[in-house]
Amino acid sequence: MIPEGTVSSMAPTPEALTAERILEATEEVLRRHGPAKATVVDVARALGVSHGSVYRHFRTKAALREAVTKRWLDRTSEALAGIVAEAGRDPEARLRAWLLALFDAKRHKAGDDPELFATYTTLAGENSDAVDEHLDDLTGQLAEIVRSGVDAGAFTSADPLTTARAVFHATARFHDPGYHREWERPGVQDEFEAVVDLLTRGLRA
Amino acid sequence: MIPEGTVSSMAPTPEALTAERILEATEEVLRRHGPAKATVVDVARALGVSHGSVYRHFRTKAALREAVTKRWLDRTSEALAGIVAEAGRDPEARLRAWLLALFDAKRHKAGDDPELFATYTTLAGENSDAVDEHLDDLTGQLAEIVRSGVDAGAFTSADPLTTARAVFHATARFHDPGYHREWERPGVQDEFEAVVDLLTRGLRA
DNA sequence: GGAATGACAGATATTGAAATCTGTCAGCTG
DNA sequence: CAGCTGACAGATTTCAATATCTGTCATTCC
């Protein structure tokens, strides 16, 4: 066993209570009990500590839930950042791939584990600040794709960020959790393509 | 006083209990008490009859609420039909006018009387069949505009109805009641125009 | 001495008994 | 007789008592 970093006493068996461990336990409790019934007492119990100890790392229950929300949103952003980075690829293909990846990611999350998806949708509703940041992040990625398309002479846009926001808003039906019921209906894929076709036509130089 | 239509006994003072009068009373009760507390007993009381009489005209409370919902949705559709009928006008201008009229109508309903808007949003959520019909009606109107644009050589579209649906979905943020909170934020008008610009560019022949 | 505990006050959620509502129908009323 | 009434059974909602939770902090434990 290697001693972990610079700890005064090495406290071997009962791992130190870190913010990270609390967040993991909170995700687990949310998965098990859902957002309405998940209490910080549950989280403390899952960790084998008193609930007072949790309050040492997170000032309030709301702050704890917000931190969980941020982690989750960041994981989504990271997955898409890879497509933005594919510098060599045709801008239109990159745009389509990015939009499809976003749609697919959401669709699979909603379809594979509906309860967990509902849980995170509830959390997102409680933390509009975290969501706004996430949305800025995503539109920033889109703007990056638009900008490179303009530079390559493939797209026209007076202001890539405004254009990116327009594309994002126009595809809301295919990524906004509020529409998740529609994602399982037969024709959605075609609807998605019809919208993306219209948008890419509108973007072309 | 002129006798009303063909009535067997003329029953002058206490007006006959018609489906129409019940619907009006129901709208009033919904306006006063909201969707959660509006009961059919309330409706009967407002009309000065027993609740049994209401059930003579509407089989269930749900059917009564659905009828109210339909009336309300139909009023919205009719208002927009006028723009579709402006045959002489430039297709692109007609499309923009139609989308703006829809956005403005929704925005004013939500802004002027938020509680009534919330009430009707709840009713709409309960009556997805009526809503689906309404949506078909609206996309039909849009398709009519697209079709006339294609005929005039101003628009390109392999299938006007599919294209109309794409335009409708792409502008969901500006007519779907779920987004009503966004309609009061400062930049919405610009966001709306950015989306409509992109879509009209995509439609042009 | 820094981290964790657990008792506590006020806020929030749960529960089950009582009140109200929905939908039916036999009978009243004009 | 057509239309309306009001009593009724079962479903749903309300309300208040009870239990649980949140957030604090004086005290305990390594």
CSV table of N, CA and C (backbone and C1' of nucleotides) in Angstrom, one decimal, chain A residues 16-27 43 47 53-54 56-58 63-64 67-68 71, chain C residues 4:
chain,number,residue,atom,x,y,z
A,16,ALA,N,-10.4,8.4,3.8
A,16,ALA,CA,-10.7,9.8,4.2
A,16,ALA,C,-12.0,10.2,3.5
A,17,LEU,N,-12.8,11.0,4.2
A,17,LEU,CA,-14.0,11.5,3.6
A,17,LEU,C,-13.7,12.7,2.7
A,18,THR,N,-13.8,12.5,1.4
A,18,THR,CA,-13.5,13.6,0.5
A,18,THR,C,-14.8,14.0,-0.2
A,19,ALA,N,-14.7,15.2,-0.8
A,19,ALA,CA,-15.9,15.7,-1.6
A,19,ALA,C,-16.2,14.7,-2.7
A,20,GLU,N,-15.1,14.2,-3.3
A,20,GLU,CA,-15.3,13.2,-4.4
A,20,GLU,C,-16.1,12.0,-4.0
A,21,ARG,N,-15.7,11.4,-2.8
A,21,ARG,CA,-16.4,10.2,-2.3
A,21,ARG,C,-17.9,10.6,-2.0
A,22,ILE,N,-18.1,11.8,-1.5
A,22,ILE,CA,-19.5,12.2,-1.2
A,22,ILE,C,-20.3,12.3,-2.5
A,23,LEU,N,-19.7,12.8,-3.5
A,23,LEU,CA,-20.4,13.0,-4.8
A,23,LEU,C,-20.8,11.6,-5.3
A,24,GLU,N,-19.8,10.7,-5.3
A,24,GLU,CA,-20.1,9.3,-5.8
A,24,GLU,C,-21.3,8.7,-5.0
A,25,ALA,N,-21.2,8.8,-3.7
A,25,ALA,CA,-22.3,8.3,-2.9
A,25,ALA,C,-23.6,8.9,-3.2
A,26,THR,N,-23.6,10.2,-3.4
A,26,THR,CA,-24.8,11.0,-3.7
A,26,THR,C,-25.4,10.5,-5.0
A,27,GLU,N,-24.6,10.3,-6.0
A,27,GLU,CA,-25.1,9.7,-7.3
A,27,GLU,C,-25.8,8.4,-7.1
A,43,VAL,N,-27.3,9.8,2.2
A,43,VAL,CA,-25.9,9.9,1.7
A,43,VAL,C,-24.9,9.5,2.8
A,47,LEU,N,-22.2,6.2,3.4
A,47,LEU,CA,-20.8,6.4,3.6
A,47,LEU,C,-20.4,5.9,5.0
A,53,SER,N,-21.1,15.3,9.0
A,53,SER,CA,-19.8,15.3,8.2
A,53,SER,C,-20.0,15.7,6.8
A,54,VAL,N,-21.1,15.4,6.2
A,54,VAL,CA,-21.4,15.7,4.8
A,54,VAL,C,-21.4,17.3,4.8
A,56,ARG,N,-19.8,19.3,6.3
A,56,ARG,CA,-18.5,19.9,6.3
A,56,ARG,C,-17.9,20.2,4.9
A,57,HIS,N,-18.4,19.3,4.0
A,57,HIS,CA,-17.9,19.5,2.6
A,57,HIS,C,-18.8,20.2,1.7
A,58,PHE,N,-20.1,20.2,2.0
A,58,PHE,CA,-21.1,21.0,1.2
A,58,PHE,C,-22.0,21.7,2.1
A,63,ALA,N,-26.4,22.7,-2.6
A,63,ALA,CA,-25.0,22.8,-3.1
A,63,ALA,C,-24.5,21.4,-3.5
A,64,LEU,N,-24.8,20.4,-2.7
A,64,LEU,CA,-24.4,19.1,-3.0
A,64,LEU,C,-25.1,18.6,-4.3
A,67,ALA,N,-23.5,20.3,-7.3
A,67,ALA,CA,-22.2,19.7,-7.6
A,67,ALA,C,-22.4,18.4,-8.5
A,68,VAL,N,-23.3,17.6,-8.0
A,68,VAL,CA,-23.6,16.4,-8.8
A,68,VAL,C,-24.1,16.7,-10.2
A,71,ARG,N,-21.1,17.8,-12.4
A,71,ARG,CA,-20.3,16.7,-12.9
A,71,ARG,C,-20.9,16.0,-14.0
C,4,DA,P,-13.8,13.9,8.6
C,4,DA,O5',-14.7,13.5,9.9
C,4,DA,C5',-14.3,12.4,10.7
C,4,DA,C4',-15.2,12.4,11.9
C,4,DA,C3',-16.7,12.2,11.5
C,4,DA,O3',-17.2,11.0,12.1
C,4,DA,C1',-16.4,13.9,13.2
